[in-house]
Short mmCIF file of C-alpha atoms in Angstrom, two decimals:
data_model
loop_
_atom_site.label_atom_id
_atom_site.label_comp_id
_atom_site.label_asym_id
_atom_site.label_seq_id
_atom_site.Cartn_x
_atom_site.Cartn_y
_atom_site.Cartn_z
CA MET A 1 0.00 0.00 0.00
CA LYS A 2 2.85 2.38 0.80
CA LEU A 3 4.30 1.75 -2.64
CA ILE A 4 1.00 2.56 -4.30
CA ARG A 5 0.64 5.70 -2.16
CA TRP A 6 4.12 6.91 -3.09
CA LEU A 7 3.53 6.12 -6.75
CA GLY A 8 0.32 8.14 -6.59
CA ILE A 9 2.13 11.07 -4.96
CA GLY A 10 4.86 10.88 -7.60
CA LEU A 11 2.34 10.82 -10.43
CA LEU A 12 0.44 13.76 -8.95
CA SER A 13 3.69 15.68 -8.56
CA LEU A 14 4.54 15.09 -12.21
CA LEU A 15 1.10 16.33 -13.24
CA LEU A 16 1.36 19.45 -11.08
CA LEU A 17 4.96 20.26 -12.05
CA PRO A 18 4.10 22.11 -15.32
CA ILE A 19 1.52 24.19 -13.48
CA ALA A 20 4.01 25.01 -10.72
CA LEU A 21 6.66 25.97 -13.29
CA PHE A 22 4.14 28.11 -15.18
CA VAL A 23 3.02 29.98 -12.06
CA GLY A 24 6.57 30.27 -10.71
CA THR A 25 7.92 31.70 -13.95
CA GLY A 26 5.10 34.21 -14.07
CA LEU A 27 5.65 35.33 -10.48
CA VAL A 28 9.40 35.69 -10.91
CA ARG A 29 8.94 37.84 -14.03
CA GLY A 30 6.15 39.90 -12.50
CA HIS A 31 3.54 38.78 -15.04
CA ASP A 32 -0.24 38.84 -14.59
CA ILE A 33 -1.05 35.23 -13.66
CA GLY A 34 -4.79 35.93 -13.45
CA SER A 35 -4.88 37.27 -16.98
CA ALA A 36 -3.01 34.20 -18.24
CA TRP A 37 -5.49 31.84 -16.60
CA ARG A 38 -8.46 33.78 -17.97
CA ALA A 39 -7.00 33.61 -21.47
CA LEU A 40 -6.37 29.89 -21.03
CA ILE A 41 -9.88 28.94 -19.92
CA THR A 42 -11.94 31.47 -21.85
CA ARG A 43 -13.99 29.79 -24.56
CA GLU A 44 -13.95 31.86 -27.70
CA PRO A 45 -17.38 32.55 -29.22
CA ASP A 46 -18.53 30.37 -32.09
CA PHE A 47 -18.60 33.24 -34.54
CA THR A 48 -17.74 33.57 -38.21
CA ILE A 49 -18.92 34.91 -41.53
CA ASP A 50 -19.20 33.11 -44.83
CA ALA A 51 -15.92 33.64 -46.69
CA GLY A 52 -17.96 33.47 -49.88
CA GLN A 53 -19.37 36.90 -49.02
CA LEU A 54 -15.97 38.51 -49.49
CA GLU A 55 -14.87 39.88 -52.84
CA ARG A 56 -11.35 39.70 -54.22
CA ALA A 57 -9.25 42.81 -53.51
CA ALA A 58 -7.78 44.79 -56.40
CA PHE A 59 -4.43 43.00 -56.21
CA ALA A 60 -2.94 40.60 -58.75
CA ASP A 61 -1.71 37.10 -57.97
CA ALA A 62 1.40 36.88 -55.80
CA VAL A 63 4.73 36.72 -57.64
CA TYR A 64 7.68 34.82 -56.17
CA VAL A 65 10.69 37.15 -56.14
CA GLY A 66 13.27 35.08 -54.25
CA ASN A 67 14.13 33.49 -50.91
CA VAL A 68 15.12 35.41 -47.80
CA GLU A 69 18.83 34.77 -48.22
CA ARG A 70 20.30 35.30 -44.76
CA VAL A 71 20.15 32.02 -42.84
CA GLU A 72 20.01 33.72 -39.41
CA ILE A 73 16.49 34.89 -40.24
CA GLU A 74 14.93 31.69 -38.99
CA GLU A 75 11.65 33.22 -37.78
CA ALA A 76 10.84 36.28 -39.85
CA SER A 77 8.06 37.92 -37.88
CA GLY A 78 8.16 41.45 -39.28
CA LEU A 79 8.77 43.27 -42.58
CA ALA A 80 8.86 46.98 -43.41
CA PRO A 81 9.98 49.03 -46.42
CA SER A 82 12.85 51.46 -46.20
CA ARG A 83 11.74 55.09 -46.23
CA ARG A 84 15.15 56.07 -47.64
CA ARG A 85 15.17 53.95 -50.81
CA SER A 86 12.76 51.78 -52.81
CA ASP A 87 15.01 48.73 -53.22
CA LEU A 88 15.40 47.90 -49.51
CA LEU A 89 13.27 46.00 -47.03
CA TRP A 90 13.85 45.59 -43.29
CA ALA A 91 13.11 42.38 -41.40
CA LEU A 92 13.35 41.13 -37.84
CA ASN A 93 13.49 37.77 -36.10
CA ASP A 94 11.14 36.49 -33.43
CA SER A 95 12.06 36.21 -29.74
CA GLY A 96 15.51 35.15 -28.58
CA ALA A 97 17.33 36.35 -31.70
CA GLY A 98 19.00 39.46 -30.32
CA ALA A 99 18.26 43.16 -30.83
CA ARG A 100 19.10 43.15 -34.52
CA LEU A 101 17.49 44.29 -37.76
CA TYR A 102 18.15 42.66 -41.14
CA ALA A 103 18.44 44.55 -44.42
CA LEU A 104 17.05 42.75 -47.48
CA GLY A 105 16.82 43.49 -51.15
CA VAL A 106 13.31 43.40 -52.58
CA ASP A 107 14.32 40.00 -53.98
CA GLY A 108 15.38 38.68 -50.55
CA ARG A 109 19.13 39.28 -50.99
CA ASP A 110 21.17 39.72 -47.81
CA LEU A 111 22.24 43.36 -47.42
CA GLY A 112 23.69 43.05 -43.93
CA THR A 113 22.55 43.58 -40.34
CA VAL A 114 22.15 46.50 -37.97
CA ASP A 115 22.22 46.14 -34.19
CA VAL A 116 20.01 48.26 -31.92
CA PRO A 117 21.93 49.11 -28.71
CA GLY A 118 19.63 49.75 -25.76
CA ALA A 119 16.83 47.49 -27.06
CA THR A 120 15.95 43.97 -25.89
CA ASN A 121 14.32 41.29 -28.03
CA PHE A 122 11.95 39.74 -25.53
CA ASP A 123 9.39 38.85 -28.20
CA TRP A 124 9.68 41.03 -31.30
CA GLU A 125 6.62 40.36 -33.45
CA ASP A 126 6.23 43.15 -36.01
CA LEU A 127 8.04 46.00 -37.69
CA ALA A 128 6.80 49.26 -39.24
CA SER A 129 8.48 52.17 -41.01
CA PHE A 130 7.38 55.79 -41.22
CA THR A 131 8.64 59.32 -41.84
CA LEU A 132 8.04 61.95 -39.19
CA ASP A 133 9.08 65.59 -39.58
CA GLY A 134 11.38 64.60 -42.44
CA MET A 135 13.18 61.83 -40.53
CA PRO A 136 12.72 58.14 -41.52
CA TYR A 137 12.14 55.77 -38.60
CA LEU A 138 11.60 52.09 -37.90
CA LEU A 139 9.24 50.97 -35.14
CA ILE A 140 10.03 47.62 -33.52
CA ALA A 141 7.08 46.00 -31.76
CA ASP A 142 8.18 43.92 -28.76
CA VAL A 143 4.56 42.95 -28.08
CA GLY A 144 4.43 39.15 -28.34
CA ASP A 145 2.62 37.59 -25.38
CA ASN A 146 1.60 33.98 -26.00
CA PHE A 147 0.20 33.60 -22.47
CA SER A 148 -1.47 37.05 -22.38
CA TRP A 149 0.28 37.93 -19.12
CA ARG A 150 2.86 40.66 -19.82
CA ARG A 151 1.81 43.69 -17.76
CA ARG A 152 3.71 46.00 -20.10
CA VAL A 153 5.25 45.64 -23.55
CA GLN A 154 7.62 47.87 -25.52
CA LEU A 155 7.73 49.76 -28.78
CA TYR A 156 11.23 50.80 -29.87
CA VAL A 157 11.57 53.65 -32.37
CA VAL A 158 14.95 53.85 -34.13
CA GLU A 159 16.29 56.21 -36.75
CA GLU A 160 16.52 54.27 -40.01
CA PRO A 161 20.22 53.89 -40.86
CA GLU A 162 21.32 54.82 -44.36
CA LEU A 163 22.75 52.18 -46.67
CA ARG A 164 25.69 53.88 -48.39
CA ALA A 165 27.36 50.83 -49.96
CA GLU A 166 26.25 47.48 -51.34
CA ARG A 167 25.56 46.22 -47.82
CA PHE A 168 25.86 47.33 -44.22
CA GLU A 169 29.28 46.80 -42.68
CA GLU A 170 29.74 44.39 -39.79
CA GLY A 171 28.97 46.13 -36.51
CA ALA A 172 26.58 48.71 -37.98
CA THR A 173 24.11 50.15 -35.47
CA ALA A 174 20.86 52.10 -35.45
CA ARG A 175 20.25 54.88 -32.93
CA LEU A 176 17.39 54.28 -30.52
CA ALA A 177 15.31 57.47 -30.77
CA TRP A 178 12.66 56.78 -28.13
CA VAL A 179 10.87 53.95 -26.34
CA ILE A 180 7.12 53.61 -25.79
CA PRO A 181 6.29 51.31 -22.86
CA LEU A 182 2.60 50.42 -23.03
CA ARG A 183 -0.17 48.40 -21.48
CA TYR A 184 -3.63 47.63 -22.83
CA GLU A 185 -6.52 49.34 -21.08
CA ASP A 186 -8.36 46.07 -20.40
CA GLY A 187 -5.43 43.84 -19.51
CA PRO A 188 -2.65 41.96 -21.32
CA ARG A 189 -3.18 41.04 -24.96
CA ASP A 190 -1.17 38.86 -27.33
CA SER A 191 -0.41 40.86 -30.47
CA GLU A 192 1.70 40.16 -33.54
CA ALA A 193 0.24 42.89 -35.77
CA VAL A 194 1.35 46.50 -35.26
CA ALA A 195 1.28 49.45 -37.68
CA VAL A 196 1.73 53.22 -37.70
CA ASP A 197 -0.98 55.70 -38.70
CA VAL A 198 1.32 58.57 -39.66
CA PRO A 199 -1.29 61.32 -40.31
CA ARG A 200 -2.82 60.77 -36.85
CA ARG A 201 0.55 59.99 -35.23
CA ARG A 202 -0.80 56.87 -33.60
CA VAL A 203 0.41 53.27 -33.30
CA LEU A 204 -2.20 50.59 -33.99
CA SER A 205 -2.02 47.15 -32.36
CA LEU A 206 -4.28 44.23 -33.22
CA SER A 207 -5.02 41.31 -30.90
CA LYS A 208 -4.04 37.93 -32.29
CA ARG A 209 -6.27 35.37 -30.60
CA SER A 210 -9.54 37.09 -29.69
CA VAL A 211 -12.70 36.54 -31.73
CA PRO A 212 -13.56 39.05 -33.02
CA LEU A 213 -10.13 40.68 -33.30
CA GLU A 214 -9.68 43.87 -31.26
CA LEU A 215 -7.84 47.00 -32.41
CA TYR A 216 -6.00 49.26 -29.95
CA GLU A 217 -4.12 52.52 -30.43
CA VAL A 218 -1.53 54.55 -28.55
CA ASP A 219 0.30 57.84 -29.06
CA LEU A 220 3.34 57.56 -31.36
CA MET A 221 5.14 60.77 -30.39
CA PRO A 222 8.29 60.79 -28.26
CA PRO A 223 7.88 61.65 -24.57
CA LYS A 224 8.97 65.09 -23.37
CA ALA A 225 10.55 63.42 -20.36
CA PRO A 226 11.30 59.81 -19.36
CA GLU A 227 8.02 58.00 -18.81
CA ALA A 228 7.61 56.52 -15.33
CA ALA A 229 4.43 54.64 -16.26
CA PRO A 230 3.49 52.86 -19.49
CA ARG A 231 1.19 54.55 -21.96
CA VAL A 232 -2.31 53.07 -22.11
CA ALA A 233 -3.37 51.57 -25.44
CA ALA A 234 -7.06 52.36 -25.84
CA ARG A 235 -9.47 49.91 -27.42
CA VAL A 236 -10.74 51.36 -30.71
CA THR A 237 -13.00 48.73 -32.23
CA GLU A 238 -13.65 45.09 -32.95
CA VAL A 239 -12.82 43.66 -36.38
CA PRO A 240 -15.70 41.21 -36.77
CA ASN A 241 -15.50 40.09 -40.39
CA ILE A 242 -12.36 37.96 -40.59
CA PRO A 243 -13.61 34.47 -41.56
CA GLN A 244 -12.88 31.83 -38.93
CA PRO A 245 -11.48 28.34 -39.68
CA THR A 246 -13.76 26.03 -41.60
CA GLU A 247 -14.25 22.30 -41.19
CA ALA A 248 -12.09 21.87 -44.28
CA ASP A 249 -9.28 23.78 -42.53
CA ARG A 250 -9.55 21.52 -39.49
CA GLU A 251 -9.65 18.34 -41.58
CA GLU A 252 -6.72 19.41 -43.73
CA ASP A 253 -4.59 20.18 -40.68
CA PRO A 254 -5.99 18.63 -37.47
CA GLU A 255 -3.19 20.08 -35.33
CA PHE A 256 -3.10 23.69 -36.54
CA GLY A 257 -6.20 24.14 -38.70
CA GLU A 258 -8.01 25.82 -35.81
CA SER A 259 -5.42 28.61 -35.91
CA ARG A 260 -5.68 29.58 -39.58
CA SER A 261 -7.46 32.90 -38.87
CA LEU A 262 -5.11 34.30 -36.22
CA ALA A 263 -3.82 37.79 -37.05
CA THR A 264 -0.03 37.75 -37.53
CA ALA A 265 0.80 41.04 -39.29
CA MET A 266 -0.75 44.37 -40.25
CA ASP A 267 0.31 47.42 -42.21
CA VAL A 268 -1.22 50.82 -42.89
CA ALA A 269 -0.67 52.66 -46.18
CA PRO A 270 1.48 55.81 -45.73
CA ASP A 271 -1.54 58.09 -46.27
CA ALA A 272 -3.64 55.92 -43.90
CA SER A 273 -6.28 55.42 -46.58
CA GLU A 274 -6.27 51.63 -46.09
CA LEU A 275 -4.75 48.79 -44.14
CA VAL A 276 -4.08 45.10 -44.65
CA ILE A 277 -4.41 42.40 -41.97
CA VAL A 278 -2.45 39.19 -42.54
CA THR A 279 -3.51 35.82 -41.12
CA TYR A 280 -2.06 32.34 -41.50
CA LYS A 281 -4.50 31.73 -44.36
CA ASN A 282 -5.13 34.98 -46.26
CA ALA A 283 -4.65 38.73 -46.15
CA TYR A 284 -7.61 41.11 -45.84
CA HIS A 285 -7.81 44.59 -47.34
CA PHE A 286 -9.74 47.39 -45.59
CA PRO A 287 -10.04 50.69 -47.51
CA ARG A 288 -11.01 53.80 -45.57
CA ALA A 289 -13.13 56.59 -47.09
CA ASP A 290 -12.38 60.28 -46.56
CA GLY A 291 -13.53 61.34 -43.12
CA GLU A 292 -14.06 57.75 -42.01
CA SER A 293 -12.52 56.48 -38.76
CA TRP A 294 -10.85 53.11 -38.33
CA SER A 295 -13.74 52.04 -36.10
CA GLN A 296 -16.09 52.67 -39.04
CA ALA A 297 -13.85 51.12 -41.71
CA LEU A 298 -12.94 47.93 -39.85
CA VAL A 299 -16.49 46.78 -39.10
CA LYS A 300 -17.20 46.52 -42.82
CA LEU A 301 -16.54 43.47 -44.97
CA PRO A 302 -12.92 43.36 -46.12
CA ARG A 303 -11.74 42.20 -49.51
CA VAL A 304 -9.53 39.13 -49.75
CA ILE A 305 -5.93 39.15 -50.96
CA PRO A 306 -5.16 35.45 -51.61
CA VAL A 307 -1.67 34.45 -50.49
CA PRO A 308 0.37 31.36 -51.34
CA PRO A 309 -0.17 28.47 -48.89
CA MET A 310 3.05 28.83 -46.91
CA GLU A 311 3.73 27.55 -43.43
CA GLN A 312 3.46 30.12 -40.65
CA ILE A 313 2.99 33.43 -42.48
CA GLU A 314 3.93 36.09 -39.93
CA ALA A 315 5.39 39.01 -41.90
CA GLY A 316 3.77 41.33 -44.43
CA THR A 317 4.12 44.94 -45.52
CA TYR A 318 3.28 47.48 -48.19
CA SER A 319 6.08 48.53 -50.50
CA ARG A 320 7.44 52.04 -50.05
CA ASP A 321 5.01 53.44 -52.66
CA ALA A 322 2.13 51.21 -51.48
CA ARG A 323 1.70 49.83 -55.01
CA SER A 324 2.63 46.31 -53.84
CA PHE A 325 2.44 44.14 -50.75
CA PHE A 326 5.28 41.84 -49.66
CA ILE A 327 4.78 38.68 -47.61
CA THR A 328 7.00 35.91 -46.20
CA THR A 329 7.03 33.15 -43.62
CA GLU A 330 8.80 32.20 -40.40
CA GLN A 331 9.73 28.80 -41.78
CA ARG A 332 12.91 28.16 -43.79
CA PRO A 333 13.38 28.28 -46.63
CA SER A 334 11.53 31.61 -46.49
CA PRO A 335 10.11 32.55 -49.90
CA LEU A 336 9.41 36.23 -50.46
CA PHE A 337 6.33 37.12 -52.51
CA ARG A 338 5.24 40.44 -53.98
CA ILE A 339 1.55 41.09 -54.60
CA ASP A 340 1.05 44.02 -56.96
CA ARG A 341 -1.94 46.32 -56.93
CA ASN A 342 -4.10 45.68 -59.97
CA GLU A 343 -7.24 47.72 -60.63
CA VAL A 344 -8.35 45.23 -63.29
CA HIS A 345 -8.71 41.85 -61.68
CA SER A 346 -10.85 38.78 -61.68
CA PRO A 347 -13.30 38.75 -58.75
CA ASP A 348 -13.03 34.98 -58.66
CA PRO A 349 -10.19 33.94 -56.29
CA ALA A 350 -10.35 30.30 -57.43
CA ALA A 351 -7.05 30.72 -59.29
CA SER A 352 -5.20 30.78 -55.97
CA ARG A 353 -6.08 27.12 -55.40
CA SER A 354 -3.36 26.05 -57.84
CA TRP A 355 -0.53 27.64 -55.87
CA GLY A 356 1.01 24.34 -54.79
CA ALA A 357 1.45 23.18 -58.37
CA ARG A 358 2.62 26.58 -59.59
CA VAL A 359 5.24 27.49 -57.00
CA GLY A 360 6.17 24.21 -55.33
CA SER A 361 9.25 23.86 -57.49
CA VAL A 362 10.83 27.16 -56.50
CA TRP A 363 11.98 25.92 -53.08
CA GLU A 364 14.71 23.37 -52.76
CA ASP A 365 12.56 21.15 -50.55
CA GLY A 366 9.19 22.04 -52.10
CA ALA A 367 8.13 23.78 -48.90
CA VAL A 368 4.51 24.46 -49.73
CA GLY A 369 1.95 23.57 -47.11
CA VAL A 370 -0.73 24.78 -44.77
CA SER A 371 -0.09 27.52 -42.26
CA HIS A 372 1.06 26.51 -38.80
CA ALA A 373 0.77 28.54 -35.61
CA ARG A 374 3.05 28.73 -32.59
#
């Protein structure tokens, strides 16, 4: 009997160990354990719209332009165009990869790296570029929060370094201009989609896992003095019309099919006349009429931008002139696609179903598949 009792205690200890580690880690780091538990047990509403209601956006089919060449970019979770030149893109890696930005050609070529002294890559999840008072900047969004328990997250704004040669020299750095510590007004949120509304001088952040999605905004401008408390990101609106996973999604990928509609990237056009939300399955285009607020524009039906069926799409951005949209994946090899604006298009998105046959040969290992979520 003693043996059975001790075996039972040992088994119970093994079962409780992950919970103890989870709670202990949260307490040590000062995270919001209550928020994490609520996010874990909250049942998301059974809500969706018929994807057949959505029209095709005025963008042509995606064109493969090359692979992301630099092998250190193992988890590309953010893309942004240079505001200094049209042939340069910036990228960043997900958490644990160091405070470093990667310069890419618009065909994925490696153009070197730039370190960001004073910044920490806790969980970098998106990247945006903008010009303010004549100065080009990059905004790094350290907002990832898989457990929805970070009491505060960080936005780093750096002056965009200028590429004066074929590539950045080893040891190049970018100057940290200002830091925006923030918290969400209704508690921690996991976000992987952040963009800058330049005309309104606001930063937009989109929740990843809530249904419907929730949009928040916070002041972009630098503080006049060091900020003792984080800025509060105010809730702007829900985004109710992103189609949720279908039974076909779940059957095609039993492990990750349920995650196909999670928001993983977002970008706003430089004039803030439209934005694009990227999910693991498709991208969604939201135009905004003159005088219309984001809360009015984002409750409407979006238009679909079909994307190639890559694994774990987590990075997307407008080109510098907003005439194209670039997209890539966290998985390697990481193909880079450009989707050009096209006012004359077929409203029938059925052509996108042949992507596997059309682009499967461009990767060395034929890496075409369904989108996975982490």
